[in-house]
């Protein structure tokens, strides 16, 4: 949603409006669902789908009835979307540098209790720009996802870990972080980790709220 809003402003030859900025920042930094819902409705499915095609995603399907939390995606598509922000070769024409910098700045400011996941194992001197999602469902248990762009020492790389089938939130976070540790270690030979695993005592078992609990309904026009 953030990238689509940035692209729309670019296409319309304008800056983000104050209204857009007031939704984007809390949506990213604190997982504010009211802000996300309003931006989702403002962008609309047609524009969001056009943006996804522009970003060369091939397997992302928007959630039904306004429920962005039920959007289906793949690790490959998330890597492409992170590439839009990090200026990867395949996506440099999607957003201008100023818009990319704005997006990454929001992801760098995610609040402390939501900074688990792919930063685990990153070395000192590297900065994480991330966004996480976590939601339990009746089938396949907890979905625990973490994506991030990492910058430092003259290099940029991306990590995406999507998981389901986790019995608890803490189990999912630990799974994601163990994978991230291995990736950081492989990409930073000879450098010790600067960030460890998130203590279980700091992992909440409360869903991210992007979808109402199963068994409850919500007016899609609300």
mmCIF file with all atom_site columns, C-alpha atoms in Angstrom:
data_model
loop_
_atom_site.group_PDB
_atom_site.id
_atom_site.type_symbol
_atom_site.label_atom_id
_atom_site.label_alt_id
_atom_site.label_comp_id
_atom_site.label_asym_id
_atom_site.label_entity_id
_atom_site.label_seq_id
_atom_site.pdbx_PDB_ins_code
_atom_site.Cartn_x
_atom_site.Cartn_y
_atom_site.Cartn_z
_atom_site.occupancy
_atom_site.B_iso_or_equiv
_atom_site.pdbx_formal_charge
_atom_site.auth_seq_id
_atom_site.auth_comp_id
_atom_site.auth_asym_id
_atom_site.auth_atom_id
_atom_site.pdbx_PDB_model_num
ATOM 1   C CA . UNK A 1 1   ? 0.000   0.000   0.000   1.00 0.00 ? 1   UNK A CA 1
ATOM 2   C CA . UNK A 1 2   ? 2.794   2.418   0.828   1.00 0.00 ? 2   UNK A CA 1
ATOM 3   C CA . UNK A 1 3   ? 4.581   1.766   -2.445  1.00 0.00 ? 3   UNK A CA 1
ATOM 4   C CA . UNK A 1 4   ? 1.349   2.119   -4.408  1.00 0.00 ? 4   UNK A CA 1
ATOM 5   C CA . UNK A 1 5   ? 0.613   5.466   -2.736  1.00 0.00 ? 5   UNK A CA 1
ATOM 6   C CA . UNK A 1 6   ? 4.119   6.671   -3.578  1.00 0.00 ? 6   UNK A CA 1
ATOM 7   C CA . UNK A 1 7   ? 3.744   5.527   -7.184  1.00 0.00 ? 7   UNK A CA 1
ATOM 8   C CA . UNK A 1 8   ? 0.350   7.224   -7.527  1.00 0.00 ? 8   UNK A CA 1
ATOM 9   C CA . UNK A 1 9   ? 1.750   10.525  -6.270  1.00 0.00 ? 9   UNK A CA 1
ATOM 10  C CA . UNK A 1 10  ? 4.612   10.189  -8.737  1.00 0.00 ? 10  UNK A CA 1
ATOM 11  C CA . UNK A 1 11  ? 2.246   9.504   -11.639 1.00 0.00 ? 11  UNK A CA 1
ATOM 12  C CA . UNK A 1 12  ? 0.160   12.518  -10.706 1.00 0.00 ? 12  UNK A CA 1
ATOM 13  C CA . UNK A 1 13  ? 3.273   14.718  -10.470 1.00 0.00 ? 13  UNK A CA 1
ATOM 14  C CA . UNK A 1 14  ? 2.736   15.683  -6.861  1.00 0.00 ? 14  UNK A CA 1
ATOM 15  C CA . UNK A 1 15  ? 4.073   15.021  -3.374  1.00 0.00 ? 15  UNK A CA 1
ATOM 16  C CA . UNK A 1 16  ? 2.238   12.820  -0.920  1.00 0.00 ? 16  UNK A CA 1
ATOM 17  C CA . UNK A 1 17  ? -0.665  14.698  0.606   1.00 0.00 ? 17  UNK A CA 1
ATOM 18  C CA . UNK A 1 18  ? -0.811  15.384  4.332   1.00 0.00 ? 18  UNK A CA 1
ATOM 19  C CA . UNK A 1 19  ? -3.693  12.880  4.503   1.00 0.00 ? 19  UNK A CA 1
ATOM 20  C CA . UNK A 1 20  ? -1.559  10.160  2.886   1.00 0.00 ? 20  UNK A CA 1
ATOM 21  C CA . UNK A 1 21  ? 1.402   10.853  5.152   1.00 0.00 ? 21  UNK A CA 1
ATOM 22  C CA . UNK A 1 22  ? -0.826  10.650  8.242   1.00 0.00 ? 22  UNK A CA 1
ATOM 23  C CA . UNK A 1 23  ? -1.879  7.131   7.158   1.00 0.00 ? 23  UNK A CA 1
ATOM 24  C CA . UNK A 1 24  ? 1.390   5.771   5.799   1.00 0.00 ? 24  UNK A CA 1
ATOM 25  C CA . UNK A 1 25  ? 3.611   6.466   8.781   1.00 0.00 ? 25  UNK A CA 1
ATOM 26  C CA . UNK A 1 26  ? 1.486   4.814   11.512  1.00 0.00 ? 26  UNK A CA 1
ATOM 27  C CA . UNK A 1 27  ? 0.572   1.985   9.138   1.00 0.00 ? 27  UNK A CA 1
ATOM 28  C CA . UNK A 1 28  ? 4.257   1.115   8.780   1.00 0.00 ? 28  UNK A CA 1
ATOM 29  C CA . UNK A 1 29  ? 5.797   2.121   12.092  1.00 0.00 ? 29  UNK A CA 1
ATOM 30  C CA . UNK A 1 30  ? 3.086   0.913   14.503  1.00 0.00 ? 30  UNK A CA 1
ATOM 31  C CA . UNK A 1 31  ? 0.935   -1.434  12.352  1.00 0.00 ? 31  UNK A CA 1
ATOM 32  C CA . UNK A 1 32  ? -2.037  0.924   12.712  1.00 0.00 ? 32  UNK A CA 1
ATOM 33  C CA . UNK A 1 33  ? -4.920  -0.954  11.098  1.00 0.00 ? 33  UNK A CA 1
ATOM 34  C CA . UNK A 1 34  ? -7.279  2.017   10.910  1.00 0.00 ? 34  UNK A CA 1
ATOM 35  C CA . UNK A 1 35  ? -4.679  3.926   8.914   1.00 0.00 ? 35  UNK A CA 1
ATOM 36  C CA . UNK A 1 36  ? -4.066  0.898   6.690   1.00 0.00 ? 36  UNK A CA 1
ATOM 37  C CA . UNK A 1 37  ? -7.772  0.368   6.061   1.00 0.00 ? 37  UNK A CA 1
ATOM 38  C CA . UNK A 1 38  ? -8.329  3.948   5.007   1.00 0.00 ? 38  UNK A CA 1
ATOM 39  C CA . UNK A 1 39  ? -5.359  3.913   2.653   1.00 0.00 ? 39  UNK A CA 1
ATOM 40  C CA . UNK A 1 40  ? -6.469  0.549   1.227   1.00 0.00 ? 40  UNK A CA 1
ATOM 41  C CA . UNK A 1 41  ? -9.928  1.929   0.455   1.00 0.00 ? 41  UNK A CA 1
ATOM 42  C CA . UNK A 1 42  ? -8.520  5.153   -0.966  1.00 0.00 ? 42  UNK A CA 1
ATOM 43  C CA . UNK A 1 43  ? -6.183  3.321   -3.362  1.00 0.00 ? 43  UNK A CA 1
ATOM 44  C CA . UNK A 1 44  ? -8.762  0.701   -4.333  1.00 0.00 ? 44  UNK A CA 1
ATOM 45  C CA . UNK A 1 45  ? -8.301  -2.754  -5.831  1.00 0.00 ? 45  UNK A CA 1
ATOM 46  C CA . UNK A 1 46  ? -7.949  -1.573  -9.465  1.00 0.00 ? 46  UNK A CA 1
ATOM 47  C CA . UNK A 1 47  ? -5.033  0.752   -8.714  1.00 0.00 ? 47  UNK A CA 1
ATOM 48  C CA . UNK A 1 48  ? -3.358  -1.683  -6.318  1.00 0.00 ? 48  UNK A CA 1
ATOM 49  C CA . UNK A 1 49  ? -3.521  -4.414  -8.962  1.00 0.00 ? 49  UNK A CA 1
ATOM 50  C CA . UNK A 1 50  ? -2.054  -2.082  -11.574 1.00 0.00 ? 50  UNK A CA 1
ATOM 51  C CA . UNK A 1 51  ? 0.790   -1.267  -9.218  1.00 0.00 ? 51  UNK A CA 1
ATOM 52  C CA . UNK A 1 52  ? 1.465   -4.950  -8.522  1.00 0.00 ? 52  UNK A CA 1
ATOM 53  C CA . UNK A 1 53  ? 1.730   -5.581  -12.266 1.00 0.00 ? 53  UNK A CA 1
ATOM 54  C CA . UNK A 1 54  ? 4.085   -2.609  -12.597 1.00 0.00 ? 54  UNK A CA 1
ATOM 55  C CA . UNK A 1 55  ? 6.283   -4.128  -9.873  1.00 0.00 ? 55  UNK A CA 1
ATOM 56  C CA . UNK A 1 56  ? 6.345   -7.437  -11.815 1.00 0.00 ? 56  UNK A CA 1
ATOM 57  C CA . UNK A 1 57  ? 4.674   -9.470  -9.104  1.00 0.00 ? 57  UNK A CA 1
ATOM 58  C CA . UNK A 1 58  ? 3.092   -12.631 -10.470 1.00 0.00 ? 58  UNK A CA 1
ATOM 59  C CA . UNK A 1 59  ? 1.507   -14.459 -7.520  1.00 0.00 ? 59  UNK A CA 1
ATOM 60  C CA . UNK A 1 60  ? -0.015  -11.832 -5.243  1.00 0.00 ? 60  UNK A CA 1
ATOM 61  C CA . UNK A 1 61  ? -3.811  -11.745 -4.861  1.00 0.00 ? 61  UNK A CA 1
ATOM 62  C CA . UNK A 1 62  ? -5.473  -8.942  -2.940  1.00 0.00 ? 62  UNK A CA 1
ATOM 63  C CA . UNK A 1 63  ? -7.661  -9.892  0.014   1.00 0.00 ? 63  UNK A CA 1
ATOM 64  C CA . UNK A 1 64  ? -11.446 -9.952  -0.519  1.00 0.00 ? 64  UNK A CA 1
ATOM 65  C CA . UNK A 1 65  ? -14.050 -7.565  0.880   1.00 0.00 ? 65  UNK A CA 1
ATOM 66  C CA . UNK A 1 66  ? -11.546 -4.961  1.929   1.00 0.00 ? 66  UNK A CA 1
ATOM 67  C CA . UNK A 1 67  ? -9.572  -7.366  4.123   1.00 0.00 ? 67  UNK A CA 1
ATOM 68  C CA . UNK A 1 68  ? -5.977  -6.549  3.196   1.00 0.00 ? 68  UNK A CA 1
ATOM 69  C CA . UNK A 1 69  ? -4.800  -9.007  5.841   1.00 0.00 ? 69  UNK A CA 1
ATOM 70  C CA . UNK A 1 70  ? -6.038  -11.886 3.676   1.00 0.00 ? 70  UNK A CA 1
ATOM 71  C CA . UNK A 1 71  ? -3.930  -10.864 0.703   1.00 0.00 ? 71  UNK A CA 1
ATOM 72  C CA . UNK A 1 72  ? -1.998  -13.876 -0.609  1.00 0.00 ? 72  UNK A CA 1
ATOM 73  C CA . UNK A 1 73  ? 1.586   -13.479 -1.736  1.00 0.00 ? 73  UNK A CA 1
ATOM 74  C CA . UNK A 1 74  ? 4.885   -15.307 -2.161  1.00 0.00 ? 74  UNK A CA 1
ATOM 75  C CA . UNK A 1 75  ? 8.444   -14.754 -1.028  1.00 0.00 ? 75  UNK A CA 1
ATOM 76  C CA . UNK A 1 76  ? 9.457   -14.066 -4.630  1.00 0.00 ? 76  UNK A CA 1
ATOM 77  C CA . UNK A 1 77  ? 6.848   -11.322 -4.972  1.00 0.00 ? 77  UNK A CA 1
ATOM 78  C CA . UNK A 1 78  ? 7.855   -9.787  -1.662  1.00 0.00 ? 78  UNK A CA 1
ATOM 79  C CA . UNK A 1 79  ? 11.457  -9.707  -2.868  1.00 0.00 ? 79  UNK A CA 1
ATOM 80  C CA . UNK A 1 80  ? 10.297  -7.851  -5.971  1.00 0.00 ? 80  UNK A CA 1
ATOM 81  C CA . UNK A 1 81  ? 8.382   -5.338  -3.858  1.00 0.00 ? 81  UNK A CA 1
ATOM 82  C CA . UNK A 1 82  ? 11.397  -4.786  -1.605  1.00 0.00 ? 82  UNK A CA 1
ATOM 83  C CA . UNK A 1 83  ? 13.416  -4.313  -4.775  1.00 0.00 ? 83  UNK A CA 1
ATOM 84  C CA . UNK A 1 84  ? 11.181  -1.363  -5.650  1.00 0.00 ? 84  UNK A CA 1
ATOM 85  C CA . UNK A 1 85  ? 12.265  0.353   -2.423  1.00 0.00 ? 85  UNK A CA 1
ATOM 86  C CA . UNK A 1 86  ? 15.918  -0.682  -2.538  1.00 0.00 ? 86  UNK A CA 1
ATOM 87  C CA . UNK A 1 87  ? 16.437  0.364   -6.148  1.00 0.00 ? 87  UNK A CA 1
ATOM 88  C CA . UNK A 1 88  ? 17.055  -3.120  -7.511  1.00 0.00 ? 88  UNK A CA 1
ATOM 89  C CA . UNK A 1 89  ? 17.882  -3.173  -11.218 1.00 0.00 ? 89  UNK A CA 1
ATOM 90  C CA . UNK A 1 90  ? 14.548  -4.705  -12.225 1.00 0.00 ? 90  UNK A CA 1
ATOM 91  C CA . UNK A 1 91  ? 12.541  -1.999  -10.440 1.00 0.00 ? 91  UNK A CA 1
ATOM 92  C CA . UNK A 1 92  ? 14.465  1.261   -10.637 1.00 0.00 ? 92  UNK A CA 1
ATOM 93  C CA . UNK A 1 93  ? 11.874  2.826   -12.918 1.00 0.00 ? 93  UNK A CA 1
ATOM 94  C CA . UNK A 1 94  ? 8.963   2.163   -10.546 1.00 0.00 ? 94  UNK A CA 1
ATOM 95  C CA . UNK A 1 95  ? 9.800   4.764   -7.890  1.00 0.00 ? 95  UNK A CA 1
ATOM 96  C CA . UNK A 1 96  ? 12.163  7.726   -7.968  1.00 0.00 ? 96  UNK A CA 1
ATOM 97  C CA . UNK A 1 97  ? 15.004  7.897   -5.464  1.00 0.00 ? 97  UNK A CA 1
ATOM 98  C CA . UNK A 1 98  ? 13.256  10.414  -3.219  1.00 0.00 ? 98  UNK A CA 1
ATOM 99  C CA . UNK A 1 99  ? 10.171  8.204   -2.918  1.00 0.00 ? 99  UNK A CA 1
ATOM 100 C CA . UNK A 1 100 ? 12.292  5.133   -2.210  1.00 0.00 ? 100 UNK A CA 1
ATOM 101 C CA . UNK A 1 101 ? 14.158  7.005   0.531   1.00 0.00 ? 101 UNK A CA 1
ATOM 102 C CA . UNK A 1 102 ? 10.868  8.055   2.127   1.00 0.00 ? 102 UNK A CA 1
ATOM 103 C CA . UNK A 1 103 ? 9.575   4.480   2.137   1.00 0.00 ? 103 UNK A CA 1
ATOM 104 C CA . UNK A 1 104 ? 12.761  3.059   3.613   1.00 0.00 ? 104 UNK A CA 1
ATOM 105 C CA . UNK A 1 105 ? 12.776  5.742   6.295   1.00 0.00 ? 105 UNK A CA 1
ATOM 106 C CA . UNK A 1 106 ? 9.351   4.609   7.492   1.00 0.00 ? 106 UNK A CA 1
ATOM 107 C CA . UNK A 1 107 ? 10.521  0.990   7.656   1.00 0.00 ? 107 UNK A CA 1
ATOM 108 C CA . UNK A 1 108 ? 13.628  2.011   9.582   1.00 0.00 ? 108 UNK A CA 1
ATOM 109 C CA . UNK A 1 109 ? 11.403  3.609   12.235  1.00 0.00 ? 109 UNK A CA 1
ATOM 110 C CA . UNK A 1 110 ? 9.240   0.582   13.078  1.00 0.00 ? 110 UNK A CA 1
ATOM 111 C CA . UNK A 1 111 ? 8.715   0.612   16.821  1.00 0.00 ? 111 UNK A CA 1
ATOM 112 C CA . UNK A 1 112 ? 10.950  -1.514  19.011  1.00 0.00 ? 112 UNK A CA 1
ATOM 113 C CA . UNK A 1 113 ? 8.459   -4.252  19.960  1.00 0.00 ? 113 UNK A CA 1
ATOM 114 C CA . UNK A 1 114 ? 7.830   -4.958  16.263  1.00 0.00 ? 114 UNK A CA 1
ATOM 115 C CA . UNK A 1 115 ? 11.487  -5.154  15.243  1.00 0.00 ? 115 UNK A CA 1
ATOM 116 C CA . UNK A 1 116 ? 11.763  -8.929  15.531  1.00 0.00 ? 116 UNK A CA 1
ATOM 117 C CA . UNK A 1 117 ? 12.287  -11.227 12.575  1.00 0.00 ? 117 UNK A CA 1
ATOM 118 C CA . UNK A 1 118 ? 14.736  -10.722 9.732   1.00 0.00 ? 118 UNK A CA 1
ATOM 119 C CA . UNK A 1 119 ? 17.070  -8.314  11.599  1.00 0.00 ? 119 UNK A CA 1
ATOM 120 C CA . UNK A 1 120 ? 18.180  -11.250 13.797  1.00 0.00 ? 120 UNK A CA 1
ATOM 121 C CA . UNK A 1 121 ? 21.845  -11.936 13.104  1.00 0.00 ? 121 UNK A CA 1
ATOM 122 C CA . UNK A 1 122 ? 22.593  -8.757  11.165  1.00 0.00 ? 122 UNK A CA 1
ATOM 123 C CA . UNK A 1 123 ? 26.096  -7.397  11.856  1.00 0.00 ? 123 UNK A CA 1
ATOM 124 C CA . UNK A 1 124 ? 26.917  -4.052  13.426  1.00 0.00 ? 124 UNK A CA 1
ATOM 125 C CA . UNK A 1 125 ? 27.036  -1.185  10.978  1.00 0.00 ? 125 UNK A CA 1
ATOM 126 C CA . UNK A 1 126 ? 24.035  -2.501  9.015   1.00 0.00 ? 126 UNK A CA 1
ATOM 127 C CA . UNK A 1 127 ? 20.645  -0.807  9.258   1.00 0.00 ? 127 UNK A CA 1
ATOM 128 C CA . UNK A 1 128 ? 17.380  -2.721  8.991   1.00 0.00 ? 128 UNK A CA 1
ATOM 129 C CA . UNK A 1 129 ? 14.301  -1.417  7.183   1.00 0.00 ? 129 UNK A CA 1
ATOM 130 C CA . UNK A 1 130 ? 11.531  -3.913  7.887   1.00 0.00 ? 130 UNK A CA 1
ATOM 131 C CA . UNK A 1 131 ? 7.852   -4.763  8.118   1.00 0.00 ? 131 UNK A CA 1
ATOM 132 C CA . UNK A 1 132 ? 6.298   -7.763  9.829   1.00 0.00 ? 132 UNK A CA 1
ATOM 133 C CA . UNK A 1 133 ? 2.908   -9.467  9.833   1.00 0.00 ? 133 UNK A CA 1
ATOM 134 C CA . UNK A 1 134 ? 1.490   -12.051 12.231  1.00 0.00 ? 134 UNK A CA 1
ATOM 135 C CA . UNK A 1 135 ? -1.944  -13.634 12.203  1.00 0.00 ? 135 UNK A CA 1
ATOM 136 C CA . UNK A 1 136 ? -3.409  -16.956 13.423  1.00 0.00 ? 136 UNK A CA 1
ATOM 137 C CA . UNK A 1 137 ? -5.993  -18.751 11.261  1.00 0.00 ? 137 UNK A CA 1
ATOM 138 C CA . UNK A 1 138 ? -8.039  -21.922 11.686  1.00 0.00 ? 138 UNK A CA 1
ATOM 139 C CA . UNK A 1 139 ? -6.019  -23.606 8.948   1.00 0.00 ? 139 UNK A CA 1
ATOM 140 C CA . UNK A 1 140 ? -2.208  -23.683 8.978   1.00 0.00 ? 140 UNK A CA 1
ATOM 141 C CA . UNK A 1 141 ? -1.948  -22.003 12.380  1.00 0.00 ? 141 UNK A CA 1
ATOM 142 C CA . UNK A 1 142 ? 0.014   -18.793 12.864  1.00 0.00 ? 142 UNK A CA 1
ATOM 143 C CA . UNK A 1 143 ? 1.220   -16.954 9.782   1.00 0.00 ? 143 UNK A CA 1
ATOM 144 C CA . UNK A 1 144 ? 4.387   -15.148 10.824  1.00 0.00 ? 144 UNK A CA 1
ATOM 145 C CA . UNK A 1 145 ? 6.102   -13.077 8.126   1.00 0.00 ? 145 UNK A CA 1
ATOM 146 C CA . UNK A 1 146 ? 9.072   -10.721 8.132   1.00 0.00 ? 146 UNK A CA 1
ATOM 147 C CA . UNK A 1 147 ? 10.630  -8.782  5.253   1.00 0.00 ? 147 UNK A CA 1
ATOM 148 C CA . UNK A 1 148 ? 13.497  -6.319  5.238   1.00 0.00 ? 148 UNK A CA 1
ATOM 149 C CA . UNK A 1 149 ? 16.047  -4.282  3.326   1.00 0.00 ? 149 UNK A CA 1
ATOM 150 C CA . UNK A 1 150 ? 19.519  -4.068  4.872   1.00 0.00 ? 150 UNK A CA 1
ATOM 151 C CA . UNK A 1 151 ? 22.004  -1.303  4.134   1.00 0.00 ? 151 UNK A CA 1
ATOM 152 C CA . UNK A 1 152 ? 25.550  -0.782  5.344   1.00 0.00 ? 152 UNK A CA 1
ATOM 153 C CA . UNK A 1 153 ? 29.214  -0.878  4.363   1.00 0.00 ? 153 UNK A CA 1
ATOM 154 C CA . UNK A 1 154 ? 28.386  0.124   0.815   1.00 0.00 ? 154 UNK A CA 1
ATOM 155 C CA . UNK A 1 155 ? 26.005  -2.723  0.108   1.00 0.00 ? 155 UNK A CA 1
ATOM 156 C CA . UNK A 1 156 ? 22.283  -3.435  0.080   1.00 0.00 ? 156 UNK A CA 1
ATOM 157 C CA . UNK A 1 157 ? 20.508  -6.765  0.374   1.00 0.00 ? 157 UNK A CA 1
ATOM 158 C CA . UNK A 1 158 ? 17.002  -8.066  1.031   1.00 0.00 ? 158 UNK A CA 1
ATOM 159 C CA . UNK A 1 159 ? 15.610  -10.889 3.165   1.00 0.00 ? 159 UNK A CA 1
ATOM 160 C CA . UNK A 1 160 ? 12.082  -12.292 3.061   1.00 0.00 ? 160 UNK A CA 1
ATOM 161 C CA . UNK A 1 161 ? 10.836  -15.080 5.322   1.00 0.00 ? 161 UNK A CA 1
ATOM 162 C CA . UNK A 1 162 ? 7.170   -16.127 5.133   1.00 0.00 ? 162 UNK A CA 1
ATOM 163 C CA . UNK A 1 163 ? 5.927   -18.925 7.363   1.00 0.00 ? 163 UNK A CA 1
ATOM 164 C CA . UNK A 1 164 ? 2.741   -20.755 8.308   1.00 0.00 ? 164 UNK A CA 1
ATOM 165 C CA . UNK A 1 165 ? 1.885   -23.806 10.359  1.00 0.00 ? 165 UNK A CA 1
ATOM 166 C CA . UNK A 1 166 ? 3.386   -22.290 13.516  1.00 0.00 ? 166 UNK A CA 1
ATOM 167 C CA . UNK A 1 167 ? 1.666   -23.467 16.727  1.00 0.00 ? 167 UNK A CA 1
ATOM 168 C CA . UNK A 1 168 ? 2.355   -20.132 18.459  1.00 0.00 ? 168 UNK A CA 1
ATOM 169 C CA . UNK A 1 169 ? 3.541   -16.659 17.569  1.00 0.00 ? 169 UNK A CA 1
ATOM 170 C CA . UNK A 1 170 ? 6.769   -17.206 19.507  1.00 0.00 ? 170 UNK A CA 1
ATOM 171 C CA . UNK A 1 171 ? 7.495   -20.406 17.583  1.00 0.00 ? 171 UNK A CA 1
ATOM 172 C CA . UNK A 1 172 ? 7.022   -18.557 14.300  1.00 0.00 ? 172 UNK A CA 1
ATOM 173 C CA . UNK A 1 173 ? 9.238   -15.653 15.317  1.00 0.00 ? 173 UNK A CA 1
ATOM 174 C CA . UNK A 1 174 ? 11.987  -18.024 16.386  1.00 0.00 ? 174 UNK A CA 1
ATOM 175 C CA . UNK A 1 175 ? 11.728  -19.933 13.091  1.00 0.00 ? 175 UNK A CA 1
ATOM 176 C CA . UNK A 1 176 ? 11.966  -16.717 11.078  1.00 0.00 ? 176 UNK A CA 1
ATOM 177 C CA . UNK A 1 177 ? 14.894  -15.455 13.126  1.00 0.00 ? 177 UNK A CA 1
ATOM 178 C CA . UNK A 1 178 ? 16.901  -18.677 12.848  1.00 0.00 ? 178 UNK A CA 1
ATOM 179 C CA . UNK A 1 179 ? 16.584  -18.496 9.061   1.00 0.00 ? 179 UNK A CA 1
ATOM 180 C CA . UNK A 1 180 ? 17.539  -14.811 9.064   1.00 0.00 ? 180 UNK A CA 1
ATOM 181 C CA . UNK A 1 181 ? 20.606  -15.552 11.185  1.00 0.00 ? 181 UNK A CA 1
ATOM 182 C CA . UNK A 1 182 ? 21.805  -18.097 8.635   1.00 0.00 ? 182 UNK A CA 1
ATOM 183 C CA . UNK A 1 183 ? 21.292  -15.664 5.735   1.00 0.00 ? 183 UNK A CA 1
ATOM 184 C CA . UNK A 1 184 ? 23.107  -12.789 7.456   1.00 0.00 ? 184 UNK A CA 1
ATOM 185 C CA . UNK A 1 185 ? 25.952  -15.117 8.377   1.00 0.00 ? 185 UNK A CA 1
ATOM 186 C CA . UNK A 1 186 ? 26.292  -16.302 4.800   1.00 0.00 ? 186 UNK A CA 1
ATOM 187 C CA . UNK A 1 187 ? 26.247  -12.760 3.406   1.00 0.00 ? 187 UNK A CA 1
ATOM 188 C CA . UNK A 1 188 ? 28.632  -11.287 5.976   1.00 0.00 ? 188 UNK A CA 1
ATOM 189 C CA . UNK A 1 189 ? 31.514  -13.737 6.235   1.00 0.00 ? 189 UNK A CA 1
ATOM 190 C CA . UNK A 1 190 ? 33.802  -13.086 9.163   1.00 0.00 ? 190 UNK A CA 1
ATOM 191 C CA . UNK A 1 191 ? 31.545  -10.511 10.820  1.00 0.00 ? 191 UNK A CA 1
ATOM 192 C CA . UNK A 1 192 ? 29.930  -11.236 14.158  1.00 0.00 ? 192 UNK A CA 1
ATOM 193 C CA . UNK A 1 193 ? 26.206  -10.645 14.654  1.00 0.00 ? 193 UNK A CA 1
ATOM 194 C CA . UNK A 1 194 ? 25.178  -7.343  16.158  1.00 0.00 ? 194 UNK A CA 1
ATOM 195 C CA . UNK A 1 195 ? 21.580  -8.346  16.871  1.00 0.00 ? 195 UNK A CA 1
ATOM 196 C CA . UNK A 1 196 ? 20.546  -11.551 18.597  1.00 0.00 ? 196 UNK A CA 1
ATOM 197 C CA . UNK A 1 197 ? 17.269  -13.446 18.856  1.00 0.00 ? 197 UNK A CA 1
ATOM 198 C CA . UNK A 1 198 ? 14.231  -11.738 20.342  1.00 0.00 ? 198 UNK A CA 1
ATOM 199 C CA . UNK A 1 199 ? 13.617  -12.953 23.924  1.00 0.00 ? 199 UNK A CA 1
ATOM 200 C CA . UNK A 1 200 ? 10.411  -14.979 24.141  1.00 0.00 ? 200 UNK A CA 1
ATOM 201 C CA . UNK A 1 201 ? 9.245   -12.719 26.971  1.00 0.00 ? 201 UNK A CA 1
ATOM 202 C CA . UNK A 1 202 ? 9.119   -9.856  24.454  1.00 0.00 ? 202 UNK A CA 1
ATOM 203 C CA . UNK A 1 203 ? 7.009   -11.698 21.870  1.00 0.00 ? 203 UNK A CA 1
ATOM 204 C CA . UNK A 1 204 ? 3.290   -11.002 22.079  1.00 0.00 ? 204 UNK A CA 1
ATOM 205 C CA . UNK A 1 205 ? 0.720   -13.674 21.197  1.00 0.00 ? 205 UNK A CA 1
ATOM 206 C CA . UNK A 1 206 ? -1.760  -10.991 20.110  1.00 0.00 ? 206 UNK A CA 1
ATOM 207 C CA . UNK A 1 207 ? -2.610  -11.030 16.360  1.00 0.00 ? 207 UNK A CA 1
ATOM 208 C CA . UNK A 1 208 ? -1.686  -8.016  14.244  1.00 0.00 ? 208 UNK A CA 1
ATOM 209 C CA . UNK A 1 209 ? -5.392  -7.197  13.834  1.00 0.00 ? 209 UNK A CA 1
ATOM 210 C CA . UNK A 1 210 ? -5.344  -6.997  10.041  1.00 0.00 ? 210 UNK A CA 1
ATOM 211 C CA . UNK A 1 211 ? -8.292  -9.426  9.943   1.00 0.00 ? 211 UNK A CA 1
ATOM 212 C CA . UNK A 1 212 ? -11.040 -9.820  12.557  1.00 0.00 ? 212 UNK A CA 1
ATOM 213 C CA . UNK A 1 213 ? -10.956 -13.096 14.537  1.00 0.00 ? 213 UNK A CA 1
ATOM 214 C CA . UNK A 1 214 ? -12.576 -15.981 12.703  1.00 0.00 ? 214 UNK A CA 1
ATOM 215 C CA . UNK A 1 215 ? -16.222 -16.362 13.582  1.00 0.00 ? 215 UNK A CA 1
ATOM 216 C CA . UNK A 1 216 ? -16.695 -12.585 13.657  1.00 0.00 ? 216 UNK A CA 1
ATOM 217 C CA . UNK A 1 217 ? -17.943 -10.574 10.703  1.00 0.00 ? 217 UNK A CA 1
ATOM 218 C CA . UNK A 1 218 ? -17.464 -6.992  9.698   1.00 0.00 ? 218 UNK A CA 1
ATOM 219 C CA . UNK A 1 219 ? -19.335 -4.753  7.326   1.00 0.00 ? 219 UNK A CA 1
ATOM 220 C CA . UNK A 1 220 ? -16.949 -4.482  4.340   1.00 0.00 ? 220 UNK A CA 1
ATOM 221 C CA . UNK A 1 221 ? -18.162 -0.943  3.724   1.00 0.00 ? 221 UNK A CA 1
ATOM 222 C CA . UNK A 1 222 ? -17.326 0.191   7.254   1.00 0.00 ? 222 UNK A CA 1
#
